[in-house]
């Protein structure tokens, strides 16, 4: 595997999940693989889980890690080509990227959708430039349109907790005060579709996702009907995708919050969320604290997903 940005890069999903579960049994078997290799993690946005789990995964493989928070202490970066740089930005991404590549063997990039232009976001401008100009294997730590390390961890978690071969997975929109990217729901749909599970997506009108990611999933605007018989409920907020409202918050209706009454409609579904989560907006305290909630093991599997990906990136093809 040269780069990791989407589900296609990981190849056979069953094989990947089995490899991850095998790594989980003894995560310290491969410390020789990363010896004298350096991972650079570049963050254009905040992170708790991705930063810690990926760093831990790299350490499990014997790698060294460098973390750069672009917004804290680095030069302000220009990202557009052709700009006369007479403003507040001191350095261009087109120099910064190859320079970063000089100091490491692999680069992880977190760069969210900026919601300035759908074309720019869905063209994955920043991630693509790292792939093109760094000369290093690059992996996404959540880019504008996808969060594949999250989705991989989600799939590992579903594999561990599923009670039937083909569980019903329901992804529900839930309210949030700020505009959030579509990366997590896009990616989750992409991976669950690829895994071949039954997927129902429920959201208010106006929150339709890019059909490329929805695939064969069923879309239901009635959240309660969607929840019936669910084995997994995956909650997430996202801002509108469709024009002319791209990147906007259209609705903060707390009737969409996941609560115990709705969970009672399911097949004793497990509750999942990528975190960070806003309690009593996305999900009530009692649901996230209930035995049905698997948000902590889900977060723990981020380390396993990252280690599987880093191990593959370290392994010569
Ligand atoms: C981000 C998002 O929704 O994409 C990161 C989630 C992993 N969430 C927030 O910014 C709150
Ligand atoms: N789920 C996730 O990616 O969390 P962070 O934003 O804290 O990394």
mmCIF file of C-alpha atoms and ligand atoms in Angstrom:
data_model
loop_
_atom_site.group_PDB
_atom_site.id
_atom_site.type_symbol
_atom_site.label_atom_id
_atom_site.label_comp_id
_atom_site.label_asym_id
_atom_site.label_seq_id
_atom_site.Cartn_x
_atom_site.Cartn_y
_atom_site.Cartn_z
ATOM 1 C CA UNK A 1 0.000 0.000 0.000
ATOM 2 C CA UNK A 2 1.568 3.302 -1.097
ATOM 3 C CA UNK A 3 -1.006 5.769 0.312
ATOM 4 C CA UNK A 4 -4.109 5.415 2.484
ATOM 5 C CA UNK A 5 -6.957 7.833 1.821
ATOM 6 C CA UNK A 6 -10.073 5.701 1.245
ATOM 7 C CA UNK A 7 -11.515 2.200 1.519
ATOM 8 C CA UNK A 8 -10.164 1.095 -1.868
ATOM 9 C CA UNK A 9 -6.587 1.576 -0.660
ATOM 10 C CA UNK A 10 -6.920 -1.150 1.966
ATOM 11 C CA UNK A 11 -7.949 -3.839 -0.525
ATOM 12 C CA UNK A 12 -9.837 -6.885 0.761
ATOM 13 C CA UNK A 13 -11.777 -5.704 3.813
ATOM 14 C CA UNK A 14 -12.143 -9.091 5.504
ATOM 15 C CA UNK A 15 -8.397 -9.591 5.253
ATOM 16 C CA UNK A 16 -7.744 -6.126 6.671
ATOM 17 C CA UNK A 17 -10.129 -6.618 9.622
ATOM 18 C CA UNK A 18 -8.626 -10.050 10.370
ATOM 19 C CA UNK A 19 -5.133 -8.563 10.249
ATOM 20 C CA UNK A 20 -6.261 -5.837 12.667
ATOM 21 C CA UNK A 21 -7.796 -8.366 15.085
ATOM 22 C CA UNK A 22 -4.592 -10.379 14.897
ATOM 23 C CA UNK A 23 -2.477 -7.308 15.669
ATOM 24 C CA UNK A 24 -4.789 -6.582 18.607
ATOM 25 C CA UNK A 25 -3.890 -9.948 20.174
ATOM 26 C CA UNK A 26 -0.238 -8.862 20.426
ATOM 27 C CA UNK A 27 0.507 -5.365 19.215
ATOM 28 C CA UNK A 28 4.225 -5.446 20.045
ATOM 29 C CA UNK A 29 5.298 -8.152 17.605
ATOM 30 C CA UNK A 30 6.498 -5.779 14.891
ATOM 31 C CA UNK A 31 8.858 -3.369 16.640
ATOM 32 C CA UNK A 32 11.645 -4.173 14.159
ATOM 33 C CA UNK A 33 9.536 -2.996 11.205
ATOM 34 C CA UNK A 34 9.590 0.684 12.173
ATOM 35 C CA UNK A 35 13.131 0.891 13.542
ATOM 36 C CA UNK A 36 14.822 4.147 12.413
ATOM 37 C CA UNK A 37 11.666 5.160 10.534
ATOM 38 C CA UNK A 38 10.060 8.493 11.293
ATOM 39 C CA UNK A 39 6.377 9.318 11.047
ATOM 40 C CA UNK A 40 5.457 12.979 10.650
ATOM 41 C CA UNK A 41 1.902 13.853 11.644
ATOM 42 C CA UNK A 42 0.690 17.194 10.287
ATOM 43 C CA UNK A 43 -2.413 18.738 11.832
ATOM 44 C CA UNK A 44 -4.269 21.632 10.239
ATOM 45 C CA UNK A 45 -7.118 20.981 12.734
ATOM 46 C CA UNK A 46 -7.550 19.902 16.354
ATOM 47 C CA UNK A 47 -7.457 16.290 17.460
ATOM 48 C CA UNK A 48 -7.394 14.121 20.555
ATOM 49 C CA UNK A 49 -7.960 10.525 19.396
ATOM 50 C CA UNK A 50 -6.250 10.633 16.019
ATOM 51 C CA UNK A 51 -3.153 12.253 17.401
ATOM 52 C CA UNK A 52 -2.768 9.927 20.390
ATOM 53 C CA UNK A 53 -3.846 6.683 18.742
ATOM 54 C CA UNK A 54 -1.690 7.153 15.654
ATOM 55 C CA UNK A 55 1.322 8.131 17.735
ATOM 56 C CA UNK A 56 0.768 5.074 19.929
ATOM 57 C CA UNK A 57 0.371 2.853 16.870
ATOM 58 C CA UNK A 58 3.672 4.165 15.491
ATOM 59 C CA UNK A 59 5.390 3.503 18.827
ATOM 60 C CA UNK A 60 4.022 -0.076 18.838
ATOM 61 C CA UNK A 61 5.802 -0.540 15.493
ATOM 62 C CA UNK A 62 9.084 0.888 16.780
ATOM 63 C CA UNK A 63 8.774 4.156 14.820
ATOM 64 C CA UNK A 64 9.759 7.651 15.865
ATOM 65 C CA UNK A 65 7.110 10.333 15.550
ATOM 66 C CA UNK A 66 7.117 14.083 14.991
ATOM 67 C CA UNK A 67 3.884 16.034 15.404
ATOM 68 C CA UNK A 68 3.386 19.395 13.734
ATOM 69 C CA UNK A 69 0.409 21.562 14.635
ATOM 70 C CA UNK A 70 0.417 23.853 11.644
ATOM 71 C CA UNK A 71 -1.569 26.534 13.484
ATOM 72 C CA UNK A 72 0.734 26.588 16.507
ATOM 73 C CA UNK A 73 4.244 27.845 15.955
ATOM 74 C CA UNK A 74 4.699 27.076 12.245
ATOM 75 C CA UNK A 75 4.709 29.786 9.565
ATOM 76 C CA UNK A 76 1.271 30.644 8.263
ATOM 77 C CA UNK A 77 0.869 28.720 5.020
ATOM 78 C CA UNK A 78 -0.472 29.892 1.673
ATOM 79 C CA UNK A 79 -2.281 27.092 -0.167
ATOM 80 C CA UNK A 80 -3.352 28.787 -3.425
ATOM 81 C CA UNK A 81 -0.889 28.857 -6.331
ATOM 82 C CA UNK A 82 -0.359 32.150 -8.144
ATOM 83 C CA UNK A 83 -1.099 34.347 -5.137
ATOM 84 C CA UNK A 84 1.089 37.438 -4.563
ATOM 85 C CA UNK A 85 2.181 36.666 -1.026
ATOM 86 C CA UNK A 86 2.094 40.174 0.421
ATOM 87 C CA UNK A 87 -0.316 39.317 3.227
ATOM 88 C CA UNK A 88 0.054 37.463 6.526
ATOM 89 C CA UNK A 89 1.181 34.124 5.058
ATOM 90 C CA UNK A 90 4.962 33.655 5.165
ATOM 91 C CA UNK A 91 5.403 30.322 3.407
ATOM 92 C CA UNK A 92 3.791 28.386 0.579
ATOM 93 C CA UNK A 93 2.575 24.821 0.934
ATOM 94 C CA UNK A 94 4.492 24.010 -2.263
ATOM 95 C CA UNK A 95 7.811 24.514 -0.432
ATOM 96 C CA UNK A 96 6.606 23.363 2.981
ATOM 97 C CA UNK A 97 5.440 19.931 1.765
ATOM 98 C CA UNK A 98 8.703 18.749 0.125
ATOM 99 C CA UNK A 99 10.656 20.161 3.066
ATOM 100 C CA UNK A 100 8.506 18.146 5.482
ATOM 101 C CA UNK A 101 9.148 15.101 3.296
ATOM 102 C CA UNK A 102 12.926 15.527 3.849
ATOM 103 C CA UNK A 103 12.608 14.842 7.577
ATOM 104 C CA UNK A 104 10.478 11.720 7.624
ATOM 105 C CA UNK A 105 9.613 8.415 5.977
ATOM 106 C CA UNK A 106 5.842 8.761 6.076
ATOM 107 C CA UNK A 107 3.307 11.565 6.534
ATOM 108 C CA UNK A 108 -0.149 11.626 8.133
ATOM 109 C CA UNK A 109 -2.293 14.660 7.289
ATOM 110 C CA UNK A 110 -5.375 16.092 8.987
ATOM 111 C CA UNK A 111 -7.037 18.759 6.890
ATOM 112 C CA UNK A 112 -10.797 19.286 7.225
ATOM 113 C CA UNK A 113 -13.177 20.715 4.666
ATOM 114 C CA UNK A 114 -13.002 24.494 4.840
ATOM 115 C CA UNK A 115 -16.501 25.044 3.434
ATOM 116 C CA UNK A 116 -15.265 27.898 1.249
ATOM 117 C CA UNK A 117 -15.816 25.929 -1.946
ATOM 118 C CA UNK A 118 -17.313 22.495 -2.493
ATOM 119 C CA UNK A 119 -15.028 21.933 -5.489
ATOM 120 C CA UNK A 120 -11.936 22.690 -3.439
ATOM 121 C CA UNK A 121 -13.046 20.473 -0.543
ATOM 122 C CA UNK A 122 -14.237 17.552 -2.667
ATOM 123 C CA UNK A 123 -11.085 17.853 -4.815
ATOM 124 C CA UNK A 124 -9.076 17.136 -1.630
ATOM 125 C CA UNK A 125 -6.646 19.883 -2.563
ATOM 126 C CA UNK A 126 -4.428 19.718 0.531
ATOM 127 C CA UNK A 127 -4.191 15.921 0.810
ATOM 128 C CA UNK A 128 -3.526 15.567 -2.918
ATOM 129 C CA UNK A 129 -0.678 18.075 -2.743
ATOM 130 C CA UNK A 130 0.964 16.083 0.056
ATOM 131 C CA UNK A 131 0.688 12.964 -2.103
ATOM 132 C CA UNK A 132 2.104 14.750 -5.132
ATOM 133 C CA UNK A 133 4.913 16.790 -3.589
ATOM 134 C CA UNK A 134 6.120 15.074 -0.385
ATOM 135 C CA UNK A 135 7.750 12.059 -2.049
ATOM 136 C CA UNK A 136 6.532 9.961 0.899
ATOM 137 C CA UNK A 137 3.705 7.547 1.615
ATOM 138 C CA UNK A 138 0.805 9.688 2.834
ATOM 139 C CA UNK A 139 -2.210 8.712 4.888
ATOM 140 C CA UNK A 140 -5.327 10.631 5.812
ATOM 141 C CA UNK A 141 -5.960 11.483 9.460
ATOM 142 C CA UNK A 142 -9.312 12.987 8.310
ATOM 143 C CA UNK A 143 -9.277 14.952 5.123
ATOM 144 C CA UNK A 144 -12.014 17.066 3.543
ATOM 145 C CA UNK A 145 -14.238 14.217 2.393
ATOM 146 C CA UNK A 146 -13.211 11.096 4.321
ATOM 147 C CA UNK A 147 -11.923 9.831 7.670
ATOM 148 C CA UNK A 148 -10.735 6.350 6.762
ATOM 149 C CA UNK A 149 -8.848 5.563 10.001
ATOM 150 C CA UNK A 150 -12.089 6.236 11.874
ATOM 151 C CA UNK A 151 -14.154 4.087 9.526
ATOM 152 C CA UNK A 152 -11.646 1.255 9.729
ATOM 153 C CA UNK A 153 -11.819 1.372 13.557
ATOM 154 C CA UNK A 154 -15.634 1.471 13.308
ATOM 155 C CA UNK A 155 -15.644 -1.630 11.134
ATOM 156 C CA UNK A 156 -13.297 -3.497 13.483
ATOM 157 C CA UNK A 157 -15.631 -2.563 16.364
ATOM 158 C CA UNK A 158 -18.730 -3.754 14.498
ATOM 159 C CA UNK A 159 -16.937 -7.017 13.737
ATOM 160 C CA UNK A 160 -16.252 -7.477 17.449
ATOM 161 C CA UNK A 161 -19.786 -6.668 18.626
ATOM 162 C CA UNK A 162 -22.050 -7.980 15.852
ATOM 163 C CA UNK A 163 -24.462 -10.793 16.718
ATOM 164 C CA UNK A 164 -25.472 -11.679 13.157
ATOM 165 C CA UNK A 165 -23.438 -12.138 10.005
ATOM 166 C CA UNK A 166 -25.091 -9.177 8.302
ATOM 167 C CA UNK A 167 -26.131 -6.598 10.916
ATOM 168 C CA UNK A 168 -28.479 -3.688 10.251
ATOM 169 C CA UNK A 169 -26.450 -0.517 10.655
ATOM 170 C CA UNK A 170 -28.267 2.820 10.994
ATOM 171 C CA UNK A 171 -26.372 6.063 10.598
ATOM 172 C CA UNK A 172 -28.355 8.970 11.975
ATOM 173 C CA UNK A 173 -27.820 12.689 11.657
ATOM 174 C CA UNK A 174 -28.107 14.490 15.007
ATOM 175 C CA UNK A 175 -28.080 18.193 15.888
ATOM 176 C CA UNK A 176 -24.953 20.249 16.593
ATOM 177 C CA UNK A 177 -24.497 24.021 16.971
ATOM 178 C CA UNK A 178 -21.634 24.352 14.455
ATOM 179 C CA UNK A 179 -21.062 23.331 10.845
ATOM 180 C CA UNK A 180 -19.211 19.987 10.751
ATOM 181 C CA UNK A 181 -17.701 18.278 7.697
ATOM 182 C CA UNK A 182 -19.271 15.315 5.905
ATOM 183 C CA UNK A 183 -16.008 13.357 6.129
ATOM 184 C CA UNK A 184 -17.056 10.989 8.921
ATOM 185 C CA UNK A 185 -20.517 10.096 7.529
ATOM 186 C CA UNK A 186 -19.200 9.871 3.941
ATOM 187 C CA UNK A 187 -16.449 7.555 4.990
ATOM 188 C CA UNK A 188 -18.590 5.441 7.318
ATOM 189 C CA UNK A 189 -21.111 4.880 4.504
ATOM 190 C CA UNK A 190 -18.301 4.036 2.086
ATOM 191 C CA UNK A 191 -16.822 1.397 4.420
ATOM 192 C CA UNK A 192 -20.141 -0.132 5.545
ATOM 193 C CA UNK A 193 -21.247 -0.394 1.921
ATOM 194 C CA UNK A 194 -17.931 -2.014 1.024
ATOM 195 C CA UNK A 195 -18.365 -4.460 3.916
ATOM 196 C CA UNK A 196 -21.735 -5.434 2.449
ATOM 197 C CA UNK A 197 -23.793 -4.706 5.595
ATOM 198 C CA UNK A 198 -27.346 -3.363 5.509
ATOM 199 C CA UNK A 199 -27.064 0.412 5.840
ATOM 200 C CA UNK A 200 -29.886 2.877 6.493
ATOM 201 C CA UNK A 201 -29.091 6.591 6.635
ATOM 202 C CA UNK A 202 -31.571 8.873 8.357
ATOM 203 C CA UNK A 203 -31.472 12.666 8.389
ATOM 204 C CA UNK A 204 -33.760 15.692 7.990
ATOM 205 C CA UNK A 205 -34.496 16.886 4.462
ATOM 206 C CA UNK A 206 -31.694 19.073 3.136
ATOM 207 C CA UNK A 207 -28.934 16.907 4.664
ATOM 208 C CA UNK A 208 -28.558 14.510 1.721
ATOM 209 C CA UNK A 209 -24.966 13.318 1.354
ATOM 210 C CA UNK A 210 -23.036 12.967 -1.896
ATOM 211 C CA UNK A 211 -24.647 9.971 -3.704
ATOM 212 C CA UNK A 212 -21.157 8.608 -4.384
ATOM 213 C CA UNK A 213 -20.904 7.782 -0.685
ATOM 214 C CA UNK A 214 -24.555 6.850 -0.077
ATOM 215 C CA UNK A 215 -24.259 4.082 -2.674
ATOM 216 C CA UNK A 216 -26.877 1.384 -2.157
ATOM 217 C CA UNK A 217 -27.809 2.536 1.361
ATOM 218 C CA UNK A 218 -31.486 3.264 2.013
ATOM 219 C CA UNK A 219 -32.248 6.859 3.003
ATOM 220 C CA UNK A 220 -35.172 7.369 5.390
ATOM 221 C CA UNK A 221 -36.300 10.818 6.572
ATOM 222 C CA UNK A 222 -38.220 9.179 9.438
ATOM 223 C CA UNK A 223 -35.656 8.573 12.165
ATOM 224 C CA UNK A 224 -37.879 6.347 14.320
ATOM 225 C CA UNK A 225 -38.789 4.116 11.418
ATOM 226 C CA UNK A 226 -35.103 3.868 10.482
ATOM 227 C CA UNK A 227 -34.186 2.765 14.021
ATOM 228 C CA UNK A 228 -36.565 -0.223 13.993
ATOM 229 C CA UNK A 229 -34.584 -3.451 14.238
ATOM 230 C CA UNK A 230 -31.175 -1.721 14.130
ATOM 231 C CA UNK A 231 -28.190 -3.670 15.458
ATOM 232 C CA UNK A 232 -25.935 -0.611 15.464
ATOM 233 C CA UNK A 233 -26.852 3.078 15.719
ATOM 234 C CA UNK A 234 -24.082 5.366 14.483
ATOM 235 C CA UNK A 235 -24.789 9.008 15.305
ATOM 236 C CA UNK A 236 -23.077 11.962 13.659
ATOM 237 C CA UNK A 237 -23.783 15.541 12.759
ATOM 238 C CA UNK A 238 -22.833 16.997 9.412
ATOM 239 C CA UNK A 239 -23.482 20.257 7.629
ATOM 240 C CA UNK A 240 -25.513 20.377 4.415
ATOM 241 C CA UNK A 241 -23.842 19.020 1.276
ATOM 242 C CA UNK A 242 -26.359 19.993 -1.405
ATOM 243 C CA UNK A 243 -26.206 23.352 -3.171
ATOM 244 C CA UNK A 244 -27.011 26.129 -2.508
ATOM 245 C CA UNK A 245 -26.579 25.326 1.206
ATOM 246 C CA UNK A 246 -23.183 23.573 1.110
ATOM 247 C CA UNK A 247 -21.494 23.836 4.520
ATOM 248 C CA UNK A 248 -24.473 25.404 6.270
ATOM 249 C CA UNK A 249 -26.345 24.439 9.446
ATOM 250 C CA UNK A 250 -30.000 24.189 8.376
ATOM 251 C CA UNK A 251 -31.442 22.638 11.481
ATOM 252 C CA UNK A 252 -30.616 22.263 15.197
ATOM 253 C CA UNK A 253 -33.776 20.335 16.030
ATOM 254 C CA UNK A 254 -33.217 18.355 19.220
ATOM 255 C CA UNK A 255 -36.032 16.024 18.220
ATOM 256 C CA UNK A 256 -33.202 14.298 16.310
ATOM 257 C CA UNK A 257 -31.090 13.716 19.458
ATOM 258 C CA UNK A 258 -30.559 9.995 20.104
ATOM 259 C CA UNK A 259 -32.386 9.148 23.354
ATOM 260 C CA UNK A 260 -33.493 6.048 25.266
ATOM 261 C CA UNK A 261 -36.963 6.059 23.696
ATOM 262 C CA UNK A 262 -35.479 5.793 20.205
ATOM 263 C CA UNK A 263 -32.921 3.191 21.261
ATOM 264 C CA UNK A 264 -35.855 1.107 22.587
ATOM 265 C CA UNK A 265 -37.102 0.780 18.988
ATOM 266 C CA UNK A 266 -33.923 -1.030 17.943
ATOM 267 C CA UNK A 267 -32.776 -4.627 18.244
ATOM 268 C CA UNK A 268 -30.892 -3.697 21.454
ATOM 269 C CA UNK A 269 -28.559 -1.778 19.187
ATOM 270 C CA UNK A 270 -25.089 -0.786 20.184
ATOM 271 C CA UNK A 271 -24.574 2.983 20.173
ATOM 272 C CA UNK A 272 -21.536 4.318 18.295
ATOM 273 C CA UNK A 273 -20.010 7.769 17.742
ATOM 274 C CA UNK A 274 -16.545 8.729 16.536
ATOM 275 C CA UNK A 275 -16.155 11.343 19.324
ATOM 276 C CA UNK A 276 -15.799 14.146 20.271
ATOM 277 C CA UNK A 277 -19.513 14.204 21.024
ATOM 278 C CA UNK A 278 -21.739 16.957 22.391
ATOM 279 C CA UNK A 279 -23.935 15.353 25.034
ATOM 280 C CA UNK A 280 -27.650 16.130 24.959
ATOM 281 C CA UNK A 281 -27.285 17.508 21.438
ATOM 282 C CA UNK A 282 -26.165 14.350 19.594
ATOM 283 C CA UNK A 283 -27.012 11.818 22.323
ATOM 284 C CA UNK A 284 -28.460 11.921 25.824
ATOM 285 C CA UNK A 285 -26.313 11.221 28.900
ATOM 286 C CA UNK A 286 -28.201 8.025 29.694
ATOM 287 C CA UNK A 287 -27.676 6.506 26.221
ATOM 288 C CA UNK A 288 -23.970 7.286 25.990
ATOM 289 C CA UNK A 289 -23.475 5.985 29.546
ATOM 290 C CA UNK A 290 -25.590 2.849 28.981
ATOM 291 C CA UNK A 291 -24.132 -0.645 28.532
ATOM 292 C CA UNK A 292 -25.280 -0.420 24.891
ATOM 293 C CA UNK A 293 -22.782 2.386 24.255
ATOM 294 C CA UNK A 294 -19.485 1.183 22.760
ATOM 295 C CA UNK A 295 -17.914 4.576 22.097
ATOM 296 C CA UNK A 296 -14.873 3.848 24.290
ATOM 297 C CA UNK A 297 -13.935 0.474 22.728
ATOM 298 C CA UNK A 298 -14.588 2.147 19.370
ATOM 299 C CA UNK A 299 -12.044 4.854 20.230
ATOM 300 C CA UNK A 300 -9.621 2.202 21.538
ATOM 301 C CA UNK A 301 -9.741 0.494 18.149
ATOM 302 C CA UNK A 302 -8.350 3.649 16.544
ATOM 303 C CA UNK A 303 -4.923 2.476 17.713
ATOM 304 C CA UNK A 304 -5.444 -0.920 16.065
ATOM 305 C CA UNK A 305 -6.708 0.577 12.806
ATOM 306 C CA UNK A 306 -3.766 2.984 12.692
ATOM 307 C CA UNK A 307 -1.264 0.246 13.470
ATOM 308 C CA UNK A 308 -2.639 -1.945 10.684
ATOM 309 C CA UNK A 309 -2.368 0.910 8.206
ATOM 310 C CA UNK A 310 1.125 1.998 9.316
ATOM 311 C CA UNK A 311 2.323 -1.601 9.228
ATOM 312 C CA UNK A 312 1.144 -1.934 5.638
ATOM 313 C CA UNK A 313 2.715 1.396 4.648
ATOM 314 C CA UNK A 314 6.016 0.221 6.165
ATOM 315 C CA UNK A 315 5.919 -3.108 4.373
ATOM 316 C CA UNK A 316 7.614 -3.019 0.950
ATOM 317 C CA UNK A 317 5.191 -3.986 -1.852
HETATM 318 C C1 LIG B 1 -14.882 16.681 13.478
HETATM 319 C C2 LIG B 1 -15.842 16.265 12.379
HETATM 320 O O1 LIG B 1 -17.032 16.261 12.602
HETATM 321 O O2 LIG B 1 -15.377 15.938 11.268
HETATM 322 C C3 LIG B 1 -13.945 15.549 13.843
HETATM 323 C C4 LIG B 1 -14.590 14.251 14.153
HETATM 324 C C5 LIG B 1 -13.648 13.137 14.264
HETATM 325 N N1 LIG B 1 -15.623 17.050 14.664
HETATM 326 C C6 LIG B 1 -15.597 18.258 15.183
HETATM 327 O O3 LIG B 1 -14.974 19.133 14.645
HETATM 328 C C7 LIG B 1 -16.358 18.493 16.455
HETATM 329 N N1 LIG B 2 -12.604 10.607 16.195
HETATM 330 C C1 LIG B 2 -11.554 11.443 15.984
HETATM 331 O O1 LIG B 2 -10.929 11.463 14.926
HETATM 332 O O2 LIG B 2 -11.244 12.225 17.061
HETATM 333 P P1 LIG B 2 -10.185 13.408 17.087
HETATM 334 O O3 LIG B 2 -10.773 14.526 16.250
HETATM 335 O O4 LIG B 2 -10.076 13.760 18.538
HETATM 336 O O5 LIG B 2 -8.905 12.942 16.493
#
